[in-house]
Amino acid sequence: MRGREDEWTDLMRSANAGDNAAYHRLLKAVTPVLRAGARRGLARAGQPVDQSEDIVQDILLAVHLKRHTWDANAPFAPWLFAIARNKLIDALRRRGRRVFVNIDDFSETLAGAPVEDSVAPTEVTSHLNGLPKRQRDVLQSIAVDSASIKETAAKLSMTEGAVRVALHRGLTGLASKLRKE
């Protein structure tokens, strides 16, 4: 486990320094772990595990939008798993459930302080306004309003696949814009 956490930390440091290939490798490495944790958390809460992909997408979106808040001198995994835990709790709350979510769903060891939001709402709005309407609407719904992909698809009269594509394109556009700044 220690080797994996060190690798993730190194990849995140490289990604934050502008290495897109490292960022892609990091996301590819953490996604199966996040998916398994989300499935376990949903199962423990008595919820259908087929909704785990929405939670994973929420986690990855939060990581992407808040990666600048990660302390490069700290290990990456505790920061990631704190976000994952919070997104799982958010998803369960949206379903009207009040349950205890065991952090072990995401990791056996977790150290560090909770992650706080550090992006001002006006800054988020400014970045979203620079995107095409469909991408902006999807990101607003998922990232800001905390709607699931399924809820967003219904609200915007889109297929879930189209929502995922718009989400990915929107994130790519935001990442490109933020790198230029």
PDB file of C-alpha atoms in Angstrom:
ATOM      1  CA  MET A   1       0.000   0.000   0.000  1.00  0.00           C
ATOM      2  CA  ARG A   2       2.797   2.388   0.855  1.00  0.00           C
ATOM      3  CA  GLY A   3       4.262   2.107  -2.652  1.00  0.00           C
ATOM      4  CA  ARG A   4       0.938   2.923  -4.306  1.00  0.00           C
ATOM      5  CA  GLU A   5       0.404   5.991  -2.121  1.00  0.00           C
ATOM      6  CA  ASP A   6       3.934   7.235  -2.856  1.00  0.00           C
ATOM      7  CA  GLU A   7       3.359   6.714  -6.574  1.00  0.00           C
ATOM      8  CA  TRP A   8       0.066   8.656  -6.436  1.00  0.00           C
ATOM      9  CA  THR A   9       1.745  11.479  -4.528  1.00  0.00           C
ATOM     10  CA  ASP A  10       4.569  11.675  -7.079  1.00  0.00           C
ATOM     11  CA  LEU A  11       2.083  11.635  -9.974  1.00  0.00           C
ATOM     12  CA  MET A  12       0.015  14.420  -8.402  1.00  0.00           C
ATOM     13  CA  ARG A  13       3.113  16.549  -7.839  1.00  0.00           C
ATOM     14  CA  SER A  14       4.051  16.091 -11.513  1.00  0.00           C
ATOM     15  CA  ALA A  15       0.479  16.751 -12.630  1.00  0.00           C
ATOM     16  CA  ASN A  16       0.297  19.998 -10.665  1.00  0.00           C
ATOM     17  CA  ALA A  17       3.598  20.985 -12.254  1.00  0.00           C
ATOM     18  CA  GLY A  18       1.930  20.678 -15.673  1.00  0.00           C
ATOM     19  CA  ASP A  19       2.610  17.053 -16.660  1.00  0.00           C
ATOM     20  CA  ASN A  20      -0.644  16.008 -18.360  1.00  0.00           C
ATOM     21  CA  ALA A  21       0.545  12.436 -18.889  1.00  0.00           C
ATOM     22  CA  ALA A  22       1.170  12.077 -15.136  1.00  0.00           C
ATOM     23  CA  TYR A  23      -2.296  13.464 -14.409  1.00  0.00           C
ATOM     24  CA  HIS A  24      -3.861  10.960 -16.801  1.00  0.00           C
ATOM     25  CA  ARG A  25      -1.887   8.079 -15.183  1.00  0.00           C
ATOM     26  CA  LEU A  26      -2.959   9.250 -11.723  1.00  0.00           C
ATOM     27  CA  LEU A  27      -6.642   9.379 -12.623  1.00  0.00           C
ATOM     28  CA  LYS A  28      -6.399   5.983 -14.301  1.00  0.00           C
ATOM     29  CA  ALA A  29      -4.738   4.536 -11.178  1.00  0.00           C
ATOM     30  CA  VAL A  30      -7.152   5.966  -8.600  1.00  0.00           C
ATOM     31  CA  THR A  31     -10.417   5.368 -10.483  1.00  0.00           C
ATOM     32  CA  PRO A  32     -10.701   1.600  -9.774  1.00  0.00           C
ATOM     33  CA  VAL A  33      -9.970   2.213  -6.080  1.00  0.00           C
ATOM     34  CA  LEU A  34     -12.597   4.960  -5.926  1.00  0.00           C
ATOM     35  CA  ARG A  35     -15.110   2.801  -7.789  1.00  0.00           C
ATOM     36  CA  ALA A  36     -14.619  -0.097  -5.363  1.00  0.00           C
ATOM     37  CA  GLY A  37     -14.926   2.229  -2.363  1.00  0.00           C
ATOM     38  CA  ALA A  38     -18.099   3.823  -3.708  1.00  0.00           C
ATOM     39  CA  ARG A  39     -19.630   0.403  -4.364  1.00  0.00           C
ATOM     40  CA  ARG A  40     -18.793  -0.750  -0.817  1.00  0.00           C
ATOM     41  CA  GLY A  41     -20.189   2.448   0.687  1.00  0.00           C
ATOM     42  CA  LEU A  42     -23.432   2.174  -1.278  1.00  0.00           C
ATOM     43  CA  ALA A  43     -23.816  -1.505  -0.398  1.00  0.00           C
ATOM     44  CA  ARG A  44     -23.282  -0.804   3.315  1.00  0.00           C
ATOM     45  CA  ALA A  45     -25.949   1.901   3.127  1.00  0.00           C
ATOM     46  CA  GLY A  46     -28.375  -0.522   1.486  1.00  0.00           C
ATOM     47  CA  GLN A  47     -28.321   1.435  -1.775  1.00  0.00           C
ATOM     48  CA  PRO A  48     -27.972   0.033  -5.306  1.00  0.00           C
ATOM     49  CA  VAL A  49     -24.314  -0.160  -6.268  1.00  0.00           C
ATOM     50  CA  ASP A  50     -25.078   0.657  -9.895  1.00  0.00           C
ATOM     51  CA  GLN A  51     -24.996   4.345  -8.933  1.00  0.00           C
ATOM     52  CA  SER A  52     -21.313   4.150  -7.973  1.00  0.00           C
ATOM     53  CA  GLU A  53     -20.159   5.568 -11.304  1.00  0.00           C
ATOM     54  CA  ASP A  54     -21.951   8.861 -10.613  1.00  0.00           C
ATOM     55  CA  ILE A  55     -20.132   9.105  -7.291  1.00  0.00           C
ATOM     56  CA  VAL A  56     -16.776   8.333  -8.922  1.00  0.00           C
ATOM     57  CA  GLN A  57     -17.407  11.074 -11.495  1.00  0.00           C
ATOM     58  CA  ASP A  58     -18.279  13.518  -8.685  1.00  0.00           C
ATOM     59  CA  ILE A  59     -15.052  12.602  -6.874  1.00  0.00           C
ATOM     60  CA  LEU A  60     -12.905  13.012  -9.993  1.00  0.00           C
ATOM     61  CA  LEU A  61     -14.558  16.343 -10.773  1.00  0.00           C
ATOM     62  CA  ALA A  62     -13.876  17.596  -7.243  1.00  0.00           C
ATOM     63  CA  VAL A  63     -10.258  16.420  -7.459  1.00  0.00           C
ATOM     64  CA  HIS A  64      -9.864  18.242 -10.738  1.00  0.00           C
ATOM     65  CA  LEU A  65     -11.445  21.478  -9.542  1.00  0.00           C
ATOM     66  CA  LYS A  66      -9.656  21.493  -6.189  1.00  0.00           C
ATOM     67  CA  ARG A  67      -6.292  19.963  -7.051  1.00  0.00           C
ATOM     68  CA  HIS A  68      -4.596  23.316  -6.520  1.00  0.00           C
ATOM     69  CA  THR A  69      -5.575  23.068  -2.814  1.00  0.00           C
ATOM     70  CA  TRP A  70      -3.594  19.872  -2.245  1.00  0.00           C
ATOM     71  CA  ASP A  71      -0.412  20.427  -0.223  1.00  0.00           C
ATOM     72  CA  ALA A  72       2.461  18.998  -2.294  1.00  0.00           C
ATOM     73  CA  ASN A  73       4.354  18.251   0.936  1.00  0.00           C
ATOM     74  CA  ALA A  74       1.567  15.959   2.164  1.00  0.00           C
ATOM     75  CA  PRO A  75       0.615  12.498   0.920  1.00  0.00           C
ATOM     76  CA  PHE A  76      -2.018  12.506  -1.820  1.00  0.00           C
ATOM     77  CA  ALA A  77      -4.143   9.525  -0.711  1.00  0.00           C
ATOM     78  CA  PRO A  78      -5.562  11.057   2.506  1.00  0.00           C
ATOM     79  CA  TRP A  79      -6.600  14.178   0.585  1.00  0.00           C
ATOM     80  CA  LEU A  80      -8.209  12.061  -2.143  1.00  0.00           C
ATOM     81  CA  PHE A  81     -10.016   9.774   0.299  1.00  0.00           C
ATOM     82  CA  ALA A  82     -11.390  12.717   2.297  1.00  0.00           C
ATOM     83  CA  ILE A  83     -12.947  14.063  -0.901  1.00  0.00           C
ATOM     84  CA  ALA A  84     -14.228  10.588  -1.791  1.00  0.00           C
ATOM     85  CA  ARG A  85     -15.821  10.118   1.613  1.00  0.00           C
ATOM     86  CA  ASN A  86     -17.527  13.512   1.438  1.00  0.00           C
ATOM     87  CA  LYS A  87     -18.866  12.858  -2.067  1.00  0.00           C
ATOM     88  CA  LEU A  88     -20.250   9.478  -0.978  1.00  0.00           C
ATOM     89  CA  ILE A  89     -21.961  11.117   2.002  1.00  0.00           C
ATOM     90  CA  ASP A  90     -23.356  13.831  -0.291  1.00  0.00           C
ATOM     91  CA  ALA A  91     -24.754  11.191  -2.644  1.00  0.00           C
ATOM     92  CA  LEU A  92     -26.387   9.312   0.222  1.00  0.00           C
ATOM     93  CA  ARG A  93     -27.877  12.517   1.612  1.00  0.00           C
ATOM     94  CA  ARG A  94     -29.380  13.324  -1.797  1.00  0.00           C
ATOM     95  CA  ARG A  95     -31.100   9.949  -1.564  1.00  0.00           C
ATOM     96  CA  GLY A  96     -32.518  10.929   1.827  1.00  0.00           C
ATOM     97  CA  ARG A  97     -30.305   8.588   3.823  1.00  0.00           C
ATOM     98  CA  ARG A  98     -28.526   9.442   7.046  1.00  0.00           C
ATOM     99  CA  VAL A  99     -25.869   6.818   7.440  1.00  0.00           C
ATOM    100  CA  PHE A 100     -22.392   6.392   8.777  1.00  0.00           C
ATOM    101  CA  VAL A 101     -19.835   6.049   5.998  1.00  0.00           C
ATOM    102  CA  ASN A 102     -16.772   4.127   7.031  1.00  0.00           C
ATOM    103  CA  ILE A 103     -13.638   5.768   5.682  1.00  0.00           C
ATOM    104  CA  ASP A 104     -12.203   2.267   5.281  1.00  0.00           C
ATOM    105  CA  ASP A 105     -14.383   2.048   2.189  1.00  0.00           C
ATOM    106  CA  PHE A 106     -11.676   4.117   0.537  1.00  0.00           C
ATOM    107  CA  SER A 107      -8.497   3.349   2.426  1.00  0.00           C
ATOM    108  CA  GLU A 108      -7.192   1.414   5.363  1.00  0.00           C
ATOM    109  CA  THR A 109      -5.118   4.334   6.564  1.00  0.00           C
ATOM    110  CA  LEU A 110      -6.038   7.963   6.468  1.00  0.00           C
ATOM    111  CA  ALA A 111      -4.224  10.878   8.016  1.00  0.00           C
ATOM    112  CA  GLY A 112      -4.470  14.598   7.562  1.00  0.00           C
ATOM    113  CA  ALA A 113      -6.884  17.429   8.066  1.00  0.00           C
ATOM    114  CA  PRO A 114     -10.211  17.687   6.254  1.00  0.00           C
ATOM    115  CA  VAL A 115     -10.159  19.450   2.911  1.00  0.00           C
ATOM    116  CA  GLU A 116     -11.897  22.814   2.851  1.00  0.00           C
ATOM    117  CA  ASP A 117     -13.436  24.544  -0.153  1.00  0.00           C
ATOM    118  CA  SER A 118     -11.142  27.337  -1.279  1.00  0.00           C
ATOM    119  CA  VAL A 119     -12.601  28.502  -4.574  1.00  0.00           C
ATOM    120  CA  ALA A 120     -14.858  31.529  -4.370  1.00  0.00           C
ATOM    121  CA  PRO A 121     -18.307  31.108  -5.966  1.00  0.00           C
ATOM    122  CA  THR A 122     -17.623  34.089  -8.234  1.00  0.00           C
ATOM    123  CA  GLU A 123     -14.457  32.418  -9.513  1.00  0.00           C
ATOM    124  CA  VAL A 124     -16.375  29.212 -10.275  1.00  0.00           C
ATOM    125  CA  THR A 125     -19.062  31.191 -12.106  1.00  0.00           C
ATOM    126  CA  SER A 126     -16.439  33.089 -14.074  1.00  0.00           C
ATOM    127  CA  HIS A 127     -14.751  29.875 -15.223  1.00  0.00           C
ATOM    128  CA  LEU A 128     -18.070  28.226 -16.107  1.00  0.00           C
ATOM    129  CA  ASN A 129     -19.189  31.246 -18.138  1.00  0.00           C
ATOM    130  CA  GLY A 130     -16.205  30.738 -20.454  1.00  0.00           C
ATOM    131  CA  LEU A 131     -17.525  27.341 -21.579  1.00  0.00           C
ATOM    132  CA  PRO A 132     -20.045  26.497 -24.308  1.00  0.00           C
ATOM    133  CA  LYS A 133     -23.631  26.480 -22.982  1.00  0.00           C
ATOM    134  CA  ARG A 134     -24.136  22.695 -22.897  1.00  0.00           C
ATOM    135  CA  GLN A 135     -20.833  22.069 -21.086  1.00  0.00           C
ATOM    136  CA  ARG A 136     -21.548  24.948 -18.701  1.00  0.00           C
ATOM    137  CA  ASP A 137     -25.024  23.615 -17.929  1.00  0.00           C
ATOM    138  CA  VAL A 138     -23.694  20.102 -17.278  1.00  0.00           C
ATOM    139  CA  LEU A 139     -20.849  21.289 -15.039  1.00  0.00           C
ATOM    140  CA  GLN A 140     -23.203  23.646 -13.190  1.00  0.00           C
ATOM    141  CA  SER A 141     -25.629  20.812 -12.558  1.00  0.00           C
ATOM    142  CA  ILE A 142     -23.054  18.225 -11.471  1.00  0.00           C
ATOM    143  CA  ALA A 143     -20.289  20.223  -9.811  1.00  0.00           C
ATOM    144  CA  VAL A 144     -22.173  23.162  -8.363  1.00  0.00           C
ATOM    145  CA  ASP A 145     -25.703  21.842  -7.802  1.00  0.00           C
ATOM    146  CA  SER A 146     -24.482  18.310  -6.846  1.00  0.00           C
ATOM    147  CA  ALA A 147     -26.883  16.553  -9.223  1.00  0.00           C
ATOM    148  CA  SER A 148     -26.035  13.072 -10.466  1.00  0.00           C
ATOM    149  CA  ILE A 149     -25.344  12.304 -14.107  1.00  0.00           C
ATOM    150  CA  LYS A 150     -28.766  10.651 -14.324  1.00  0.00           C
ATOM    151  CA  GLU A 151     -30.522  13.683 -12.786  1.00  0.00           C
ATOM    152  CA  THR A 152     -28.578  16.042 -15.053  1.00  0.00           C
ATOM    153  CA  ALA A 153     -29.513  14.029 -18.139  1.00  0.00           C
ATOM    154  CA  ALA A 154     -33.198  14.189 -17.214  1.00  0.00           C
ATOM    155  CA  LYS A 155     -33.079  17.894 -16.342  1.00  0.00           C
ATOM    156  CA  LEU A 156     -31.272  18.854 -19.566  1.00  0.00           C
ATOM    157  CA  SER A 157     -33.087  16.351 -21.826  1.00  0.00           C
ATOM    158  CA  MET A 158     -29.839  14.586 -22.697  1.00  0.00           C
ATOM    159  CA  THR A 159     -28.691  10.994 -22.603  1.00  0.00           C
ATOM    160  CA  GLU A 160     -26.385   9.994 -19.742  1.00  0.00           C
ATOM    161  CA  GLY A 161     -23.664   9.346 -22.330  1.00  0.00           C
ATOM    162  CA  ALA A 162     -24.035  12.859 -23.725  1.00  0.00           C
ATOM    163  CA  VAL A 163     -23.821  14.259 -20.190  1.00  0.00           C
ATOM    164  CA  ARG A 164     -20.585  12.342 -19.584  1.00  0.00           C
ATOM    165  CA  VAL A 165     -19.122  13.616 -22.875  1.00  0.00           C
ATOM    166  CA  ALA A 166     -20.104  17.216 -22.074  1.00  0.00           C
ATOM    167  CA  LEU A 167     -18.691  16.807 -18.554  1.00  0.00           C
ATOM    168  CA  HIS A 168     -15.387  15.499 -19.901  1.00  0.00           C
ATOM    169  CA  ARG A 169     -15.159  18.247 -22.532  1.00  0.00           C
ATOM    170  CA  GLY A 170     -16.049  20.893 -19.984  1.00  0.00           C
ATOM    171  CA  LEU A 171     -13.388  19.656 -17.574  1.00  0.00           C
ATOM    172  CA  THR A 172     -10.834  19.555 -20.370  1.00  0.00           C
ATOM    173  CA  GLY A 173     -11.744  23.124 -21.323  1.00  0.00           C
ATOM    174  CA  LEU A 174     -11.505  24.309 -17.730  1.00  0.00           C
ATOM    175  CA  ALA A 175      -8.155  22.578 -17.245  1.00  0.00           C
ATOM    176  CA  SER A 176      -6.788  24.202 -20.388  1.00  0.00           C
ATOM    177  CA  LYS A 177      -8.034  27.622 -19.289  1.00  0.00           C
ATOM    178  CA  LEU A 178      -6.638  27.243 -15.773  1.00  0.00           C
ATOM    179  CA  ARG A 179      -3.233  26.113 -17.082  1.00  0.00           C
ATOM    180  CA  LYS A 180      -3.032  29.297 -19.190  1.00  0.00           C
ATOM    181  CA  GLU A 181      -3.799  31.424 -16.131  1.00  0.00           C
TER     182      GLU A 181
END
